[in-house]
Coordinates of C-alpha atoms in Angstrom, one line a residue:
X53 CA -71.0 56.0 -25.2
X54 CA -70.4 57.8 -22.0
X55 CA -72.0 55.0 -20.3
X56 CA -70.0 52.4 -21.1
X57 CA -67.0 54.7 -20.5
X58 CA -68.3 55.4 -16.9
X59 CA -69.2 51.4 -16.8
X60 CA -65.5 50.7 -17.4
X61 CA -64.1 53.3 -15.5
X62 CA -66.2 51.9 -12.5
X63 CA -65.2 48.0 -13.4
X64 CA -61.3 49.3 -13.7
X65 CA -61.5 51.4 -10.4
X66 CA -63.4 48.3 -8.0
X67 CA -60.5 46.8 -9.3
X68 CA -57.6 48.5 -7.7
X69 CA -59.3 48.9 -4.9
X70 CA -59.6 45.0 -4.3
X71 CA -55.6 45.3 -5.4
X72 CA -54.8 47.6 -2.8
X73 CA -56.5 45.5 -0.3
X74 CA -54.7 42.2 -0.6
X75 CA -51.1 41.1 -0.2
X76 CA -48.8 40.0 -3.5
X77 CA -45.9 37.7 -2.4
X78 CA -43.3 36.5 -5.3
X79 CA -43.2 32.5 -5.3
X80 CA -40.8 31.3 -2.9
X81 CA -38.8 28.4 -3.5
X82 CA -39.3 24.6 -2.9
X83 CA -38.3 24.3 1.2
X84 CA -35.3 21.6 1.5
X85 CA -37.2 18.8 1.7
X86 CA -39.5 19.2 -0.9
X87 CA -39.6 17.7 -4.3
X88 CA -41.4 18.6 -7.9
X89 CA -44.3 16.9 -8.7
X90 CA -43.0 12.6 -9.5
X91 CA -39.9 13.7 -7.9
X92 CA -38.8 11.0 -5.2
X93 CA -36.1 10.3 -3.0
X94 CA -33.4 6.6 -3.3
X95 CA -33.6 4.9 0.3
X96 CA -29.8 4.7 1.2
X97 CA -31.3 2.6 4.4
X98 CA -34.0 2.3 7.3
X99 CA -33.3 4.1 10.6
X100 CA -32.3 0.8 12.5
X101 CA -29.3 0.9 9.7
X102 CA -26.3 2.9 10.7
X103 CA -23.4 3.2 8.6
X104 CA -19.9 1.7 9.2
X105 CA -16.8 2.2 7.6
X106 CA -14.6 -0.4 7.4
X107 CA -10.5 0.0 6.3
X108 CA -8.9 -2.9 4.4
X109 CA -6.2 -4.6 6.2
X110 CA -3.8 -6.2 4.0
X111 CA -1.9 -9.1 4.0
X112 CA 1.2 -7.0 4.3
X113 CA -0.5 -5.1 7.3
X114 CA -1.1 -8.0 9.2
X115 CA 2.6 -8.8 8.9
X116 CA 3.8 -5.8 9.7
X117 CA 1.5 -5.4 13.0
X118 CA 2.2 -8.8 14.3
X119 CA 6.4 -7.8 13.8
X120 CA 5.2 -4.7 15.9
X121 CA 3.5 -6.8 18.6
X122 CA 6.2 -8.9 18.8
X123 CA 3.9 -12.0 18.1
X124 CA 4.8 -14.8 16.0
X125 CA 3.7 -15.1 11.7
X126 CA 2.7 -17.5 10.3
X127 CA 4.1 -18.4 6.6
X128 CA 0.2 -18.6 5.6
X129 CA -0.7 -15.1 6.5
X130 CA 2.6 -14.3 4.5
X131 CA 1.4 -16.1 1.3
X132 CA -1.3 -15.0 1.1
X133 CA -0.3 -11.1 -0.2
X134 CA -2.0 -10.3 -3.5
X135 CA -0.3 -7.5 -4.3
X136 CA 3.6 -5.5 -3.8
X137 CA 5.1 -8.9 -4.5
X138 CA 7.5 -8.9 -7.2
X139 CA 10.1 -11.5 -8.8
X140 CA 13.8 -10.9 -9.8
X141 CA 17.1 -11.4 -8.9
X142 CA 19.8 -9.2 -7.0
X143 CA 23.1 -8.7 -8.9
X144 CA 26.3 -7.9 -6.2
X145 CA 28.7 -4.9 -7.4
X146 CA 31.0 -8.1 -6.6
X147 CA 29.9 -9.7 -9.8
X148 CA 28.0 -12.6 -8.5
X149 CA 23.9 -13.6 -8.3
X150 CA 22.3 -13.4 -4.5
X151 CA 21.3 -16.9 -4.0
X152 CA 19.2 -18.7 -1.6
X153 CA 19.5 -22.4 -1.3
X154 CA 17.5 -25.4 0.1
X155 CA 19.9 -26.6 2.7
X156 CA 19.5 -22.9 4.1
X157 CA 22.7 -21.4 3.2
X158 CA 23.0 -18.1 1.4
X159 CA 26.1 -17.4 -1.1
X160 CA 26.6 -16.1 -4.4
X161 CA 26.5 -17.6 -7.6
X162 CA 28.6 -16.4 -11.4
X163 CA 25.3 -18.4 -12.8
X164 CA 23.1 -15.3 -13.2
X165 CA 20.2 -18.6 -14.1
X166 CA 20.6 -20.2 -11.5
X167 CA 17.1 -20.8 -10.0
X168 CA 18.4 -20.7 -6.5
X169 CA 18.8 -16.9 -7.1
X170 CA 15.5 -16.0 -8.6
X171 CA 13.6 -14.2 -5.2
X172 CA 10.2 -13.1 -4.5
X173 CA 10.3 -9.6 -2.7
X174 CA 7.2 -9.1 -0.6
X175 CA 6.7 -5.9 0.3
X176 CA 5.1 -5.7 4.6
X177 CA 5.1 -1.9 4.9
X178 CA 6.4 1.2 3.3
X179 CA 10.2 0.5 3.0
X180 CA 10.1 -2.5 4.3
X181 CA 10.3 -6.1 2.9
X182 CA 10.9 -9.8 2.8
X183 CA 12.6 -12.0 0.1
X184 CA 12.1 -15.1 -0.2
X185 CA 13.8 -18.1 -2.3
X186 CA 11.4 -18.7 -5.1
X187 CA 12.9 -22.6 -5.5
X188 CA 14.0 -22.8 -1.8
X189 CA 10.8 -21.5 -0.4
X190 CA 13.0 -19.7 2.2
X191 CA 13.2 -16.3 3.6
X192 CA 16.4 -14.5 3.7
X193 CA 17.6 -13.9 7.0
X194 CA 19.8 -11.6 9.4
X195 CA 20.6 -14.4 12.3
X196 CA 21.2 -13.3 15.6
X197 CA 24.8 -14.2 15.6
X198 CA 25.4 -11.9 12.0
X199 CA 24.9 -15.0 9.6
X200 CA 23.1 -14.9 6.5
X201 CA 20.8 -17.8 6.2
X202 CA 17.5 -19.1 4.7
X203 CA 14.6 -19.1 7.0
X204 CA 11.7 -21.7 6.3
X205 CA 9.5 -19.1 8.4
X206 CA 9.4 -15.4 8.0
X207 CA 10.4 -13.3 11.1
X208 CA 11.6 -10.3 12.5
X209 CA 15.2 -11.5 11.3
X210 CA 13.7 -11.5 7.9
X211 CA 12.7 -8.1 7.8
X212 CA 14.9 -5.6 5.5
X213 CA 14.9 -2.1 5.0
X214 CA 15.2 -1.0 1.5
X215 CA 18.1 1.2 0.8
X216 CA 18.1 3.4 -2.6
X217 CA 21.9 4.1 -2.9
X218 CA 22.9 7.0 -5.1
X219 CA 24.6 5.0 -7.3
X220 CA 21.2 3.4 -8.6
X221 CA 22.4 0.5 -6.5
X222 CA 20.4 -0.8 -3.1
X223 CA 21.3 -2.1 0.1
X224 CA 19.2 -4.4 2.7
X225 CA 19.4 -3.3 6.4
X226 CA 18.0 -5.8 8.9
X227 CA 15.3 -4.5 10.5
X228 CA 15.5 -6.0 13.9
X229 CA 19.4 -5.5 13.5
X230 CA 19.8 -1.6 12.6
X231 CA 23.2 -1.5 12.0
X232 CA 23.5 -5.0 9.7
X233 CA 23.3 -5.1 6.2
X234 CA 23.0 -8.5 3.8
X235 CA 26.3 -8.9 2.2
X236 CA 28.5 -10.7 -0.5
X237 CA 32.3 -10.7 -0.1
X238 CA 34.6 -11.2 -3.3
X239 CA 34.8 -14.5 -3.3
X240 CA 31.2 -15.0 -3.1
X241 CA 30.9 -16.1 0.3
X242 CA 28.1 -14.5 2.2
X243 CA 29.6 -11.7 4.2
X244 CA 29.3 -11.8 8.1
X245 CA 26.3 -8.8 9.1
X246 CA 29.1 -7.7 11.9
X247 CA 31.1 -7.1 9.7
X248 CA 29.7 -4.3 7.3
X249 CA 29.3 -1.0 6.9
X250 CA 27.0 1.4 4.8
X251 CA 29.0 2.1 1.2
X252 CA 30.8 -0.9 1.0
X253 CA 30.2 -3.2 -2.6
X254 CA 29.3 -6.0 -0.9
X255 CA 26.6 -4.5 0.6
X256 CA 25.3 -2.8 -2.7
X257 CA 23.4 -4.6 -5.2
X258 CA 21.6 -4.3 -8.5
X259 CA 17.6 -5.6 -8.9
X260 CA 16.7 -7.2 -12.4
X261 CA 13.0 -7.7 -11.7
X262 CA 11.6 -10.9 -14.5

């Protein structure tokens, strides 16, 4: 019996001896690049590849730069916007329709039907916009000489600021023109650009959108 106690004491004490000689390290963890056993990596490319980001341009943007550049658009690059267009109709606080007629001339009409008066607004940047005669196919327009008037192509004359007026009312100031706003007088006669000012009710009008 006290041999094989001696045995085991031996057995036990070799090992801690060949313990006490050799190093115990914890398990370290997977370097960056390495993966578990079946693990792979998705190829987003080869090394000739490099990637480039590209930023939409819109239709809209396209207007809006060539109006910066001074350089002339085209009524194709205008149709062909695919979104911010909306249809409706602007209602004067004078009581009568905004309407845009083939023959070019802009007035305003009691028939709130009227399908001279239903209008495409095209939005070409933030506040900014064009409206254009759904039957006429023309823009409206801020002449040089104060005139309102149908364009057949859009321009920087055709170019409106978007006024919110406190009253829930808006108003349309030309864009190349700063100080002219599109206008309706009482009698429905389109009201010269020269000629008005910032409050006034010809100036202020009500969107029904369809």
């Amino acid at each position: 019996m006290y041999k094989v106690l001696s045995t085991n004491a031996v057995y036990w004490l070799l090992i801690l001896l060949c313990l006490s000689h050799s190093k115990i390290s914890l398990p370290e963890a997977l370097p960056s690049g390495a993966l578990p056993k079946g693990g792979r990596w998705e190829t987003s490319g080869s090394d000739e590849e490099s990637e480039i980001e590209q930023d939409y341009v819109s239709p809209e943007d396209r207007v809006y730069k060539r109006l910066m550049t001074g350089r002339l658009i085209g009524r194709s690059l205008q149709k062909r916007t695919s979104a911010y267009v909306k249809r409706g109709r602007l209602f004067n606080r004078n009581g009568y329709a905004l309407s845009i007629n083939p023959d070019g001339t802009v007035d305003g009409t009691t028939n709130k039907n009227s399908r001279f008066a239903q209008l495409e607004f095209h939005s070409v940047s933030a506040g900014l916009l064009m409206i254009l005669g759904v039957t006429s196919q023309r823009y409206l327009a801020i002449c040089d000489n104060g005139h309102l008037c149908g364009s057949e192509d859009p321009s920087s004359n055709t170019i409106f600021h978007e006024i919110h007026e406190q009253n829930m009312f808006h108003s349309y100031v030309s864009h190349k023109h700063k100080n002219w706003l599109v206008g309706i007088k009482r009698n429905g006669k389109a009201k010269k650009a020269t000629l008005t000012r910032p409050g006034q009710k010809s100036v202020q009008f009500l969107i029904t959108y369809t």
